Short mmCIF file of C-alpha atoms in Angstrom, two decimals:
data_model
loop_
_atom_site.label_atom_id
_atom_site.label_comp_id
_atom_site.label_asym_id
_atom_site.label_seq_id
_atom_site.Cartn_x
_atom_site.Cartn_y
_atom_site.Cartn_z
CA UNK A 13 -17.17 -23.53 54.99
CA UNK A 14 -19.43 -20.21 55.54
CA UNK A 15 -16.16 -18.29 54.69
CA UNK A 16 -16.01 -20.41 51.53
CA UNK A 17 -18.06 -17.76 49.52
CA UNK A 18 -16.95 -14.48 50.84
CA UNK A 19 -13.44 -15.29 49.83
CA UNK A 20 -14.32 -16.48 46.48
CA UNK A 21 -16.48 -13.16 46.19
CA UNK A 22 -13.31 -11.18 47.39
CA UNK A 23 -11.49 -12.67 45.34
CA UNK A 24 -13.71 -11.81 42.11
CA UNK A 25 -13.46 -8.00 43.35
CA UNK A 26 -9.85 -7.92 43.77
CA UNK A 27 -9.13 -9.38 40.26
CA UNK A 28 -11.56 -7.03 38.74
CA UNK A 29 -9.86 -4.11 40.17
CA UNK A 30 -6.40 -4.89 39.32
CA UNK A 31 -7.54 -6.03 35.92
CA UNK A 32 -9.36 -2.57 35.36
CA UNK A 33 -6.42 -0.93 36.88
CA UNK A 34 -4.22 -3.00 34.24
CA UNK A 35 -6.40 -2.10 31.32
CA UNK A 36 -6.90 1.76 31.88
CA UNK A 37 -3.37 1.97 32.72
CA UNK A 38 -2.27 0.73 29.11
CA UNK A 39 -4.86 2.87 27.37
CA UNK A 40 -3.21 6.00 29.08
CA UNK A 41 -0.26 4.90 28.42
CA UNK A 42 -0.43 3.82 24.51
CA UNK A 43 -3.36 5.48 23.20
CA UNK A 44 -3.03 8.20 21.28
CA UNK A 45 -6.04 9.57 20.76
CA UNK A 46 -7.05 11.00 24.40
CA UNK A 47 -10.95 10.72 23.02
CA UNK A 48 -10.79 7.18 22.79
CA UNK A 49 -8.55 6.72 25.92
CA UNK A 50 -11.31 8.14 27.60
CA UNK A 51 -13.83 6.14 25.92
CA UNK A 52 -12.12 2.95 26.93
CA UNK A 53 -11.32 4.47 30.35
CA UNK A 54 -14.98 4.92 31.00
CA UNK A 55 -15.81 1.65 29.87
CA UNK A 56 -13.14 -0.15 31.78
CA UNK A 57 -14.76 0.95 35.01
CA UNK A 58 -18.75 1.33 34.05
CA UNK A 59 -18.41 -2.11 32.84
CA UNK A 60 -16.45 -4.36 35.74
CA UNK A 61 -14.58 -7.47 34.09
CA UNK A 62 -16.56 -7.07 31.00
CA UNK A 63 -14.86 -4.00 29.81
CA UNK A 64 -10.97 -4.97 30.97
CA UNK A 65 -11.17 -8.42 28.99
CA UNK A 66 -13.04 -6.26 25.65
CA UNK A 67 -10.17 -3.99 26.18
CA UNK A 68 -7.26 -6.68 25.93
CA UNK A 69 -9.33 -8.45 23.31
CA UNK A 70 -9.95 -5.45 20.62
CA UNK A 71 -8.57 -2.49 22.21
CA UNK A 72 -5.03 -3.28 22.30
CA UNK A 73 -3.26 -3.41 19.03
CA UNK A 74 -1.01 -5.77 18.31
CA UNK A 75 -0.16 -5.38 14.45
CA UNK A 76 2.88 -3.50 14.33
CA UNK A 77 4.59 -6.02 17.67
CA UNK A 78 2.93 -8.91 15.49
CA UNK A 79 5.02 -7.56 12.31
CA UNK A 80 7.88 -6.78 14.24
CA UNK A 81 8.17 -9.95 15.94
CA UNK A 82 7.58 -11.93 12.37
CA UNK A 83 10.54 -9.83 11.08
CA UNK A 84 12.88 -10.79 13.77
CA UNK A 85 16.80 -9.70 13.71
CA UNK A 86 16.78 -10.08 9.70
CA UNK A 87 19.17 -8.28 8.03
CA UNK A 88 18.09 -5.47 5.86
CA UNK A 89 19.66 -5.62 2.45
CA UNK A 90 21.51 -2.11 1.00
CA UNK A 91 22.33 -2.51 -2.82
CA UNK A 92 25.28 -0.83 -4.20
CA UNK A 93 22.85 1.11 -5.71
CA UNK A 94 22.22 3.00 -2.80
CA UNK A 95 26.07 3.62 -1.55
CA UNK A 96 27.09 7.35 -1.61
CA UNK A 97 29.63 8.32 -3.90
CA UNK A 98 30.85 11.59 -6.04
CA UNK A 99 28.72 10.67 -8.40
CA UNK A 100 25.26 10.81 -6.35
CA UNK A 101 26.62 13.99 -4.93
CA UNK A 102 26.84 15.66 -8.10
CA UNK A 103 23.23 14.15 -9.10
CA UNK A 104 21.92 15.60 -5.50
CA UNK A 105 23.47 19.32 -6.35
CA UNK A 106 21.90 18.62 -9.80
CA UNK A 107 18.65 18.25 -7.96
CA UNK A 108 18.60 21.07 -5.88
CA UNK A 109 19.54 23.05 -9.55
CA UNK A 110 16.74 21.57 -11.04
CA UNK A 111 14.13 21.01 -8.02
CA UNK A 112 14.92 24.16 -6.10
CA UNK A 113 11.29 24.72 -4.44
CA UNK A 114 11.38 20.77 -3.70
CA UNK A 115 14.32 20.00 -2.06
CA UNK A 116 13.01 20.89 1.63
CA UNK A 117 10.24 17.78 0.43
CA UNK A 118 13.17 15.65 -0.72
CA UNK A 119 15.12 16.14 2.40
CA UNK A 120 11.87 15.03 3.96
CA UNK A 121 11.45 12.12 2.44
CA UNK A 122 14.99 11.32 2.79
CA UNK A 123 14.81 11.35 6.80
CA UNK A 124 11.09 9.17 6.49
CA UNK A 125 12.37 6.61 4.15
CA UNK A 126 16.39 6.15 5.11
CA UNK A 127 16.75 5.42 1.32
CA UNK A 128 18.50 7.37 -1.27
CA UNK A 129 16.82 9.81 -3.91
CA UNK A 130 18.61 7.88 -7.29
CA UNK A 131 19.42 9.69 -10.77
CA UNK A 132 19.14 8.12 -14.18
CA UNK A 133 16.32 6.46 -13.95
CA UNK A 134 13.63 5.84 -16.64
CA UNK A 135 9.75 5.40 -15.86
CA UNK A 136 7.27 4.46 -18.63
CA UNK A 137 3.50 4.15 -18.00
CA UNK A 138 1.77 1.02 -19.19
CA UNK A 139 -2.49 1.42 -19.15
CA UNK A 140 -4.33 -1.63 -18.43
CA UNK A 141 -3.31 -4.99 -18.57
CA UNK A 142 -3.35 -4.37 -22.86
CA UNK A 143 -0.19 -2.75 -22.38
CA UNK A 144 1.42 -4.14 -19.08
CA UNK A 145 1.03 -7.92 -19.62
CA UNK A 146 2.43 -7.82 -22.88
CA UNK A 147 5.77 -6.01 -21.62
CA UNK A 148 5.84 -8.18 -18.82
CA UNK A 149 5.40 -10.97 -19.81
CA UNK A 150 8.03 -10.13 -22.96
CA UNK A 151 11.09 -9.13 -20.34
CA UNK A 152 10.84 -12.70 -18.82
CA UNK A 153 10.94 -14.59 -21.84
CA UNK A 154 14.23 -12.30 -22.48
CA UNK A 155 15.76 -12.66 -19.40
CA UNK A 156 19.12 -14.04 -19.29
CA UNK A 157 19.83 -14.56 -15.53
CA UNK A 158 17.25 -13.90 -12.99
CA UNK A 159 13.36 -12.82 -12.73
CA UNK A 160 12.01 -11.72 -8.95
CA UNK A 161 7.92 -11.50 -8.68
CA UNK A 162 5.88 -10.71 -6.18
CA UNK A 163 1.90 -10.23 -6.69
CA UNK A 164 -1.04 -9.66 -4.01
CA UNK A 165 -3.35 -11.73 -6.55
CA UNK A 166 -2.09 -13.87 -9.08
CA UNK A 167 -5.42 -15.92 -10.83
CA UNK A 168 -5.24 -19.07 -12.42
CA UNK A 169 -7.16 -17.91 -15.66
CA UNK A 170 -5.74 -16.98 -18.91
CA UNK A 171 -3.68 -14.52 -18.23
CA UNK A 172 -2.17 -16.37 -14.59
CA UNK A 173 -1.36 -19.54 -17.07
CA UNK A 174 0.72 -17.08 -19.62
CA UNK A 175 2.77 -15.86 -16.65
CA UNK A 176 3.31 -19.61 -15.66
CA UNK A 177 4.04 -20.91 -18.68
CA UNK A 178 7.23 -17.67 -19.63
CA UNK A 179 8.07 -18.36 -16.16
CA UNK A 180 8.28 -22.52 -16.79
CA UNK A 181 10.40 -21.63 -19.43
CA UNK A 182 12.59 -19.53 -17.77
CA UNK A 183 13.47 -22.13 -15.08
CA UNK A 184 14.00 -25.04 -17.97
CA UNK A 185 16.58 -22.07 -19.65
CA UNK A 186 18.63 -22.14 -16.69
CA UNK A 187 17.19 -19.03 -14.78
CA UNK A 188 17.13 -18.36 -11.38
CA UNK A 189 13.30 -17.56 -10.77
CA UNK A 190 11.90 -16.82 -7.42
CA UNK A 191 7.87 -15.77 -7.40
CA UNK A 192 6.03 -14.70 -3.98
CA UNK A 193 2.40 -14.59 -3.67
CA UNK A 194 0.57 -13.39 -0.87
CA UNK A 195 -1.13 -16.47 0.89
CA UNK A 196 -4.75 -14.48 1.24
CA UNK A 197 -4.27 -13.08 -2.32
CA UNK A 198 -3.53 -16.51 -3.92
CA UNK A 199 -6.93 -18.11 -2.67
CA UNK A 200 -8.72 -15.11 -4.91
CA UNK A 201 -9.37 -18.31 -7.69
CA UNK A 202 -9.96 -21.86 -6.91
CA UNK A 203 -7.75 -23.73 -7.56
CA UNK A 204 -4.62 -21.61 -7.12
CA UNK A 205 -2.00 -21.35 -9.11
CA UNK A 206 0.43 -22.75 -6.83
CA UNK A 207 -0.24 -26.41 -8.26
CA UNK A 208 0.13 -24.76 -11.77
CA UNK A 209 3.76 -23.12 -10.72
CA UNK A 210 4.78 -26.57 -8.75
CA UNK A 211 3.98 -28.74 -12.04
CA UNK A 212 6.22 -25.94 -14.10
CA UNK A 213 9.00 -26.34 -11.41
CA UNK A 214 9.19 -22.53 -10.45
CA UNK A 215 9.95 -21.92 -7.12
CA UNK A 216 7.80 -19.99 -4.76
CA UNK A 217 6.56 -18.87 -1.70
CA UNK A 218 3.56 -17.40 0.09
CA UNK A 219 3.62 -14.59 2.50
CA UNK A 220 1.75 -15.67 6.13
CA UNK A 221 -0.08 -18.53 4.79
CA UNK A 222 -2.56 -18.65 7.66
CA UNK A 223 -3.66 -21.48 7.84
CA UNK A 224 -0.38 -22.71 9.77
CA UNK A 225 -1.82 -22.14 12.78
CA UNK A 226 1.10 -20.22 14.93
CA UNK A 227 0.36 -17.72 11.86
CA UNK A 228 -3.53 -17.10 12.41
CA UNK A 229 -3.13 -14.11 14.35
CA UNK A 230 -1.39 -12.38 11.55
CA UNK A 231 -4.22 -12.81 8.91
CA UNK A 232 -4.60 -9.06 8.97
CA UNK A 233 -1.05 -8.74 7.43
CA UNK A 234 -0.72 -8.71 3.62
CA UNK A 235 1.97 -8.20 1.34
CA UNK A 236 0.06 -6.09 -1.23
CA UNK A 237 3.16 -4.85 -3.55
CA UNK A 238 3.58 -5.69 -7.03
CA UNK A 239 7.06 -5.91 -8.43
CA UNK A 240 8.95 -7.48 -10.91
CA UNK A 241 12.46 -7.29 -12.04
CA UNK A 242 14.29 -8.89 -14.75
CA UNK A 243 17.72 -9.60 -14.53
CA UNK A 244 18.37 -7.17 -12.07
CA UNK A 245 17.69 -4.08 -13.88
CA UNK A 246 14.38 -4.18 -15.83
CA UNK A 247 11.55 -3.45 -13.27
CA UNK A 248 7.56 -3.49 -13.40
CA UNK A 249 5.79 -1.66 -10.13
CA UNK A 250 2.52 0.01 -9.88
CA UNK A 251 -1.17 -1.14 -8.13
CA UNK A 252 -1.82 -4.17 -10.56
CA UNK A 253 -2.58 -7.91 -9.96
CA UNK A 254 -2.27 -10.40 -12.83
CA UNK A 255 -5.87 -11.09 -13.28
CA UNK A 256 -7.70 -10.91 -16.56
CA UNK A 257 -10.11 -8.58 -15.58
CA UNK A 258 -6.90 -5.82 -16.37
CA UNK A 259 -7.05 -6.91 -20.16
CA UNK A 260 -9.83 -4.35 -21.23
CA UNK A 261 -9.44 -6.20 -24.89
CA UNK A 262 -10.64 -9.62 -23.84
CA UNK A 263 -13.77 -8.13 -23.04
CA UNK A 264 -13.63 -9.42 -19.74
CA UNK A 265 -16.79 -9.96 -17.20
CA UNK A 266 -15.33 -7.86 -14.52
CA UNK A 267 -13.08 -5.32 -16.44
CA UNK A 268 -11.01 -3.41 -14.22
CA UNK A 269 -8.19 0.20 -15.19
CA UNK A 270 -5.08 0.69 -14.14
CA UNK A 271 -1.83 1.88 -14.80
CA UNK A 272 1.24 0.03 -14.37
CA UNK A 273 4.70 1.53 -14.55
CA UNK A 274 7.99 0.14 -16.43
CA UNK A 275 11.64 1.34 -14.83
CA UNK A 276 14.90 0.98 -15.65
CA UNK A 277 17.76 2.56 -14.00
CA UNK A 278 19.41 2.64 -10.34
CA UNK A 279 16.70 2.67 -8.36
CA UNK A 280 15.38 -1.02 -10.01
CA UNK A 281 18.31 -1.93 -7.50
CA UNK A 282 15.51 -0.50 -4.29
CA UNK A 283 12.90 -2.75 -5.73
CA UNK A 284 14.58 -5.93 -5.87
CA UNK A 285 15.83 -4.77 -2.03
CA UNK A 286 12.42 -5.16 -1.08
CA UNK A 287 11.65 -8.21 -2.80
CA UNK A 288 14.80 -9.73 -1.67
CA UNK A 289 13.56 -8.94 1.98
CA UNK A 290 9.99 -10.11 1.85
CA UNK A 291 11.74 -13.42 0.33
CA UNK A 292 14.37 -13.77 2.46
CA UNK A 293 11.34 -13.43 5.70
CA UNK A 294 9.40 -16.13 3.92
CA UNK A 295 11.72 -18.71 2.97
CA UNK A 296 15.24 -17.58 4.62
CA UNK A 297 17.31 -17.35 1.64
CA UNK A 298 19.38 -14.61 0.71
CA UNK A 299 19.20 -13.20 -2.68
CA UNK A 300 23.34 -11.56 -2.98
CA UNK A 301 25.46 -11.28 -6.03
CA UNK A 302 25.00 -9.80 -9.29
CA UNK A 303 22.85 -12.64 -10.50
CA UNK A 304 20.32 -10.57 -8.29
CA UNK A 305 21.96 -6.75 -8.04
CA UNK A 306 24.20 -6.50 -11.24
CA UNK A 307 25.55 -2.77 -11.65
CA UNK A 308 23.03 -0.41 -12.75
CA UNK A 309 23.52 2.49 -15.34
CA UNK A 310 21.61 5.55 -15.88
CA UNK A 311 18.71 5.03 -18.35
CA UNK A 312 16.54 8.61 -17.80
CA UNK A 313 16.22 11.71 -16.13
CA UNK A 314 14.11 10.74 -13.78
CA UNK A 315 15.28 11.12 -9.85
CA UNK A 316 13.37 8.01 -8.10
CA UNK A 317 13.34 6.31 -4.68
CA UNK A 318 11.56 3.05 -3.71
CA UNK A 319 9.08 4.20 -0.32
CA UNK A 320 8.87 0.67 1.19
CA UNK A 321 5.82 1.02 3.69
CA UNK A 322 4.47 -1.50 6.19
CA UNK A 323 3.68 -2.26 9.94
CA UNK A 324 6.98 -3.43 11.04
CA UNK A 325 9.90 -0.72 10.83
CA UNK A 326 8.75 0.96 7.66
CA UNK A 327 5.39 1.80 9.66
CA UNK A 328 3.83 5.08 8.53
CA UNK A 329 6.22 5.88 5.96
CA UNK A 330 4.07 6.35 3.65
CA UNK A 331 1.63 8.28 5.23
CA UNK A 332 4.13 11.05 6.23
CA UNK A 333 5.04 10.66 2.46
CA UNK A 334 1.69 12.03 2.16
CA UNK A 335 1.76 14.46 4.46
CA UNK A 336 4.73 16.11 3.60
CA UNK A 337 3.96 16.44 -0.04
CA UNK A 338 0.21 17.87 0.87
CA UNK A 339 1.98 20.51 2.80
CA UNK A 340 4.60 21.79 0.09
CA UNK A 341 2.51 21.41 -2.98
CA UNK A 342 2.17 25.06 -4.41
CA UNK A 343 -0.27 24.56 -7.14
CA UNK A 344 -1.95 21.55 -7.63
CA UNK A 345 -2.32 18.37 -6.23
CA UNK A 346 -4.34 15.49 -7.65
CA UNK A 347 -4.90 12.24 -6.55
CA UNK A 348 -6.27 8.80 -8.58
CA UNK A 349 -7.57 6.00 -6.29
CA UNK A 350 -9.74 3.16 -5.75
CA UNK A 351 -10.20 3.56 -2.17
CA UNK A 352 -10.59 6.49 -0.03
CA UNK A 353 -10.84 6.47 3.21
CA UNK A 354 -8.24 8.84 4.85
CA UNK A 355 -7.32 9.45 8.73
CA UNK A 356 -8.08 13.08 10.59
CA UNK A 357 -4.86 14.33 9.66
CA UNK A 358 -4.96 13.39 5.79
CA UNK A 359 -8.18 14.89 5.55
CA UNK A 360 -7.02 18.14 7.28
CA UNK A 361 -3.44 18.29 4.84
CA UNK A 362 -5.97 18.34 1.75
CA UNK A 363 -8.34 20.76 3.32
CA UNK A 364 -5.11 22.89 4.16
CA UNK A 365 -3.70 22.42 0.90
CA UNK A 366 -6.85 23.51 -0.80
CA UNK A 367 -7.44 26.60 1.57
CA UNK A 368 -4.24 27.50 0.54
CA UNK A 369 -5.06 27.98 -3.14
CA UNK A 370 -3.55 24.66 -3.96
CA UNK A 371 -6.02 23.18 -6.98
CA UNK A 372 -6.86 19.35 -5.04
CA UNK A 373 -8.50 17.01 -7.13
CA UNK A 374 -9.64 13.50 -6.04
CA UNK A 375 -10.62 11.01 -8.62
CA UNK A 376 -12.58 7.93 -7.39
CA UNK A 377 -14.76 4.83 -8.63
CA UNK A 378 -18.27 5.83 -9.63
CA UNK A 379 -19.09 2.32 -9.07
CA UNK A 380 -16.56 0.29 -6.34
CA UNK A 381 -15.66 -3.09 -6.79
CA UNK A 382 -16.09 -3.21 -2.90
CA UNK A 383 -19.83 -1.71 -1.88
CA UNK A 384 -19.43 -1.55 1.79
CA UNK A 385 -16.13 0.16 1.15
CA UNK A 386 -17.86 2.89 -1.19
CA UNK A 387 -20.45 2.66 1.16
CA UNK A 388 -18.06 4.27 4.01
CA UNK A 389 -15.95 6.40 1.48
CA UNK A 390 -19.35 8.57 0.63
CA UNK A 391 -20.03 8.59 4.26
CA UNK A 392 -16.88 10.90 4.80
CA UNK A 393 -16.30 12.77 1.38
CA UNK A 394 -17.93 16.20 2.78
CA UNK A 395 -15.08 16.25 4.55
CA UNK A 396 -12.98 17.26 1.88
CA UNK A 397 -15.64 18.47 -0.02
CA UNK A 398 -16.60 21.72 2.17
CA UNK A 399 -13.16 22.86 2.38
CA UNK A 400 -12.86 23.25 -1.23
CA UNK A 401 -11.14 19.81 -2.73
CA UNK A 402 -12.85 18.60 -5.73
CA UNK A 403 -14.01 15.12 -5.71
CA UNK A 404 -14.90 13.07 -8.97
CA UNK A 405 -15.99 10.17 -9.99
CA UNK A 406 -15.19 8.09 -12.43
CA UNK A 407 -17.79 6.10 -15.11
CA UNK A 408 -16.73 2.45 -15.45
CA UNK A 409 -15.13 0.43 -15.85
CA UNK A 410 -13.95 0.11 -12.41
CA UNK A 411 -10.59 2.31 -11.55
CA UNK A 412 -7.84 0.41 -9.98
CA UNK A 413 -5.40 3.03 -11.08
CA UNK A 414 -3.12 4.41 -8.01
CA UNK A 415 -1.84 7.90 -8.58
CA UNK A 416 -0.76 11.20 -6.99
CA UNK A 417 0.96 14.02 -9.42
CA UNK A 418 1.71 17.00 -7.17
CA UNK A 419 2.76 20.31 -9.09
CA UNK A 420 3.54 18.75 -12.14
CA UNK A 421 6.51 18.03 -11.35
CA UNK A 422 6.47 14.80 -8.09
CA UNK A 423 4.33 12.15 -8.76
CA UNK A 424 4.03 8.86 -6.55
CA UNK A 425 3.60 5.76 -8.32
CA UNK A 426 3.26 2.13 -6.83
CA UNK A 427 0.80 -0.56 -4.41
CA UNK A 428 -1.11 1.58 -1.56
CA UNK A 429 -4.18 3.04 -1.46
CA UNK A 430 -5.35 6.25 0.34
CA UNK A 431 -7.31 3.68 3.29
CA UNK A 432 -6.13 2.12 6.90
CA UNK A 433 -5.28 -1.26 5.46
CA UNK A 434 -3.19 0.16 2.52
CA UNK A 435 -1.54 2.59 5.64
CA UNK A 436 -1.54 0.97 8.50
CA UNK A 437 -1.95 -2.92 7.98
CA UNK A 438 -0.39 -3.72 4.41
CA UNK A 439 2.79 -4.49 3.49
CA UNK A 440 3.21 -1.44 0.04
CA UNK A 441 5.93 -0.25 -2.40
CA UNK A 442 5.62 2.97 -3.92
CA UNK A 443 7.97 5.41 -5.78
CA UNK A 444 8.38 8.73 -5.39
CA UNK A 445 9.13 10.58 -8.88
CA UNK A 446 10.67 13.98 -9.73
CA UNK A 447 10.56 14.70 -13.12
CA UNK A 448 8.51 17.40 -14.98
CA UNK A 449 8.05 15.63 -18.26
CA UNK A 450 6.88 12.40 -16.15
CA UNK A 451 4.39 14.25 -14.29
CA UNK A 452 3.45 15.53 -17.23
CA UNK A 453 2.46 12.80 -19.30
CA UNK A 454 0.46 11.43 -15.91
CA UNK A 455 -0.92 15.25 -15.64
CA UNK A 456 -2.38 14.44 -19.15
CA UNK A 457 -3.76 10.85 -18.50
CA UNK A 458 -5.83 12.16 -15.04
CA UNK A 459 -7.17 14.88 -17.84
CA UNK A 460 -8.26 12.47 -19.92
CA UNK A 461 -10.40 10.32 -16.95
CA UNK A 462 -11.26 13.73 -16.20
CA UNK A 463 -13.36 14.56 -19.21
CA UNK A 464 -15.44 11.87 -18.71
CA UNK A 465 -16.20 11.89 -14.77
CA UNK A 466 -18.70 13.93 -13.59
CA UNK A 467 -18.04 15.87 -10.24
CA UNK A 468 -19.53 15.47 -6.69
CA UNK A 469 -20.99 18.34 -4.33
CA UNK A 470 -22.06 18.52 -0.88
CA UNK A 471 -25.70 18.86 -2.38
CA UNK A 472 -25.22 15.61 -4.07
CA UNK A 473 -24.13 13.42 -0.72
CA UNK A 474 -27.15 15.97 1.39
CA UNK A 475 -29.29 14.64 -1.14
CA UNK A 476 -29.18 10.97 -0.78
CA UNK A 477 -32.39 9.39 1.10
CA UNK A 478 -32.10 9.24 4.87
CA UNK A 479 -31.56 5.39 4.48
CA UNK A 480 -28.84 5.45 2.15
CA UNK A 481 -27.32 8.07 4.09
CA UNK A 482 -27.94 5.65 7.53
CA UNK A 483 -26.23 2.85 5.10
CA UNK A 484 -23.16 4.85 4.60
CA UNK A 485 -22.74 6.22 8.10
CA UNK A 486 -23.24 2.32 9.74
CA UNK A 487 -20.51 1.70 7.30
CA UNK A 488 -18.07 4.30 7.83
CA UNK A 489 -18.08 3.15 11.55
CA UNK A 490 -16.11 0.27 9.86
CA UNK A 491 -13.26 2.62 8.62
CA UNK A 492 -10.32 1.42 10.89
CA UNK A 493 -10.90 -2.30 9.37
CA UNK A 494 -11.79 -1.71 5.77
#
């Protein structure tokens, strides 16, 4: 029995060692930042047991297997949109004609995204929800055959009960309708409008609902892109929710800007792929046939490709998206956003960029719908700031707009934000736009927001009181989870 201890106490040692052994051997192996391998390292062995389990617990990350697991074997869909023929060959030598200092960037983006750059296309801004609800709402009560939607917040106010009502009506006109909602999204109004769109018959789904309880563990995973597409070849992207706060006329209580975007042409073909994905993952039904993807003809000049971005196989996508275009802009670069909070190497492509002569301006929220996040984002903005990128900020109301116009002639259009969750966590769609009278127009709208911001220096952020600037710096620490 006096043995009884010492093996007990042998045993705690030799699990302790092979568990530290374990844990230090997976942070050499998968970290990627050797500072915080060694961090962790340290840890692991300064703290016995203790700092093995914390490892496992919050050092290991597990949302791009989580994402990839919840994917499975589906099949990705390819529209015949996207097939190669004379045609698109012609368009692509067209291109080069026209594009001739971007086609290294579109070659790129090509070899990130594994999706075809698409001629013909047609891409109209729509500001606020004055102009986007109306047009929106006005191609589903026209529909003939089919609508697709899919919305990170969809609020049962006003403006929610208009969408269910033309959607209602499309169902009882023989439609096929098929509406996805994000499950953490949908719980942004009590009640939801899923009992709304159950009385009015339209079918839906939600992405990860989390409260099934296999599904908990993937709470971190939201589908944040907003599409919809009418009849297979009318489509609505861009960054905004159907909330009323976007209908600046309504005089709302919490008014919020932002642009969304109208398209018509081929590459409406990319964004019902991606809806047709996220719909087949959530409910395992297959959107085929031309009720869904009915030939598309060319409707513009504008050269367009869906960038479908996400933890699973699209991880990152967008972020070397990003990069690349940082790192052939020539001129100017300027981006509109409601949250900034980029990684080392985003922050050292603008400072690049704007050491190169490159003109980089940043337009941001004067006042953030999120504190803790604006919080965090003036924590970091010297960053940028001493290397010559010009930050400003924006009176309100409060900026939702998602933007990035590079040379006047690419601009990127769509869901994501420049943060981690938008980046790393998120499930985004974004196009990517070449067309000089486009980028143009959006050149001209970023002027206008521009005459009324005021811009930020390094003496205004070394100027805050030492506890604001404490504040901001406890809150930055929060970066990776904001």
């Amino acid at each position: 029995m006096d043995l009884l201890p010492h093996i007990w106490h042998y045993l705690v040692i030799i699990v302790t060692v092979a568990l530290a052994i374990l844990a230090s051997g997976h942070a050499i192996l998968y970290k990627r930042d050797s500072r915080a391998t060694l961090l962790w390292v340290g840890f692991i062995w300064f703290s016995p047991l203790v700092g093995a389990v914390l490892y496992f617990l919050l050092g290991v990350n597990r949302i791009r297997r989580r994402a990839l697991l919840l994917r499975g074997d589906l099949e990705r869909y390819s529209a015949e949109a996207n097939r190669q023929t004379d045609q698109q060959l012609a368009a692509h030598n067209e291109f080069q004609r026209e594009f001739p200092e971007l086609s290294r960037f579109e070659c790129l983006v090509k070899g990130i995204v594994q999706r075809p750059l698409l001629p013909g296309n047609r891409v109209d801004p729509l500001i606020n929800g004055d102009e986007a609800f109306p047009a929106m709402l006005d191609a589903i009560r026209h529909a003939r055959t089919s609508i697709t939607l899919a919305t990170y917040i969809f609020d049962r106010g006003n403006i929610g009960l208009e969408f269910v009502d033309a959607l209602g009506d499309a169902v009882r006109r023989g439609l096929q309708v098929r509406v996805l909602i994000d499950a953490t999204g949908a719980r942004y109004s009590f009640p939801t409008i899923l009992r709304s769109l159950r009385r009015a018959g339209v079918p839906f789904a939600r992405f990860l609902p989390t409260l099934v309880p296999f599904r908990v563990v993937s709470i971190n995973l939201r589908n944040h892109r907003k599409i919809l597409v009418a009849d297979g070849h009318l489509g609505f992207t861009g960054g905004m929710n159907i909330r009323a706060g976007h209908r600046l006329a309504g005089d709302p209580s919490h008014p919020v800007r932002d642009i969304q975007f109208r398209v018509q042409g081929p590459v409406v073909a990319q964004l019902q792929e991606v809806f047709a994905d996220d719909w087949r993952f959530c409910t395992g039904e297959a959107l085929r046939g031309d009720t869904w993807f009915p030939p598309l003809e060319p409707a513009g000049d504008v050269f367009a490709r869906g960038i479908a971005d996400g933890p699973d196989e699209d991880f990152e996508k967008l972020r070397w998206t990003l990069l690349g275009a940082l790192s052939c802009a020539s001129h100017s670069v300027r981006i509109v956003t409601p949250y900034f909070l980029p990684d080392p190497a985003l922050i050292s492509a603008l400072n690049v960029a704007a050491m190169r002569g490159v003109q980089v301006d940043i337009l941001l929220p004067e006042k953030n719908n999120l504190p803790f996040v604006h919080w965090a984002m003036c924590a970091g903005l010297w960053q940028v700031l001493q290397r010559g990128c010009r930050v400003w900020l924006t009176p309100p109301p409060f900026d939702h707009s998602k933007l990035m116009v590079m040379d006047s002639q690419w601009a990127l259009i769509g869901s994501a934000n420049w943060d981690p969750r938008s980046l790393r966590l998120n499930f985004e769609l974004n196009v990517e736009c070449y067309n000089r009278s486009l980028a143009s127009r959006l050149d001209r709208l970023i002027e206008d927001r521009l005459k009324s911001a005021r811009p930020l220096s390094l003496r205004d952020l070394d100027e805050r009181p030492l506890p604001i600037k404490l504040r901001d710096g406890i809150a930055r620490l929060a970066t990776p989870f904001l």
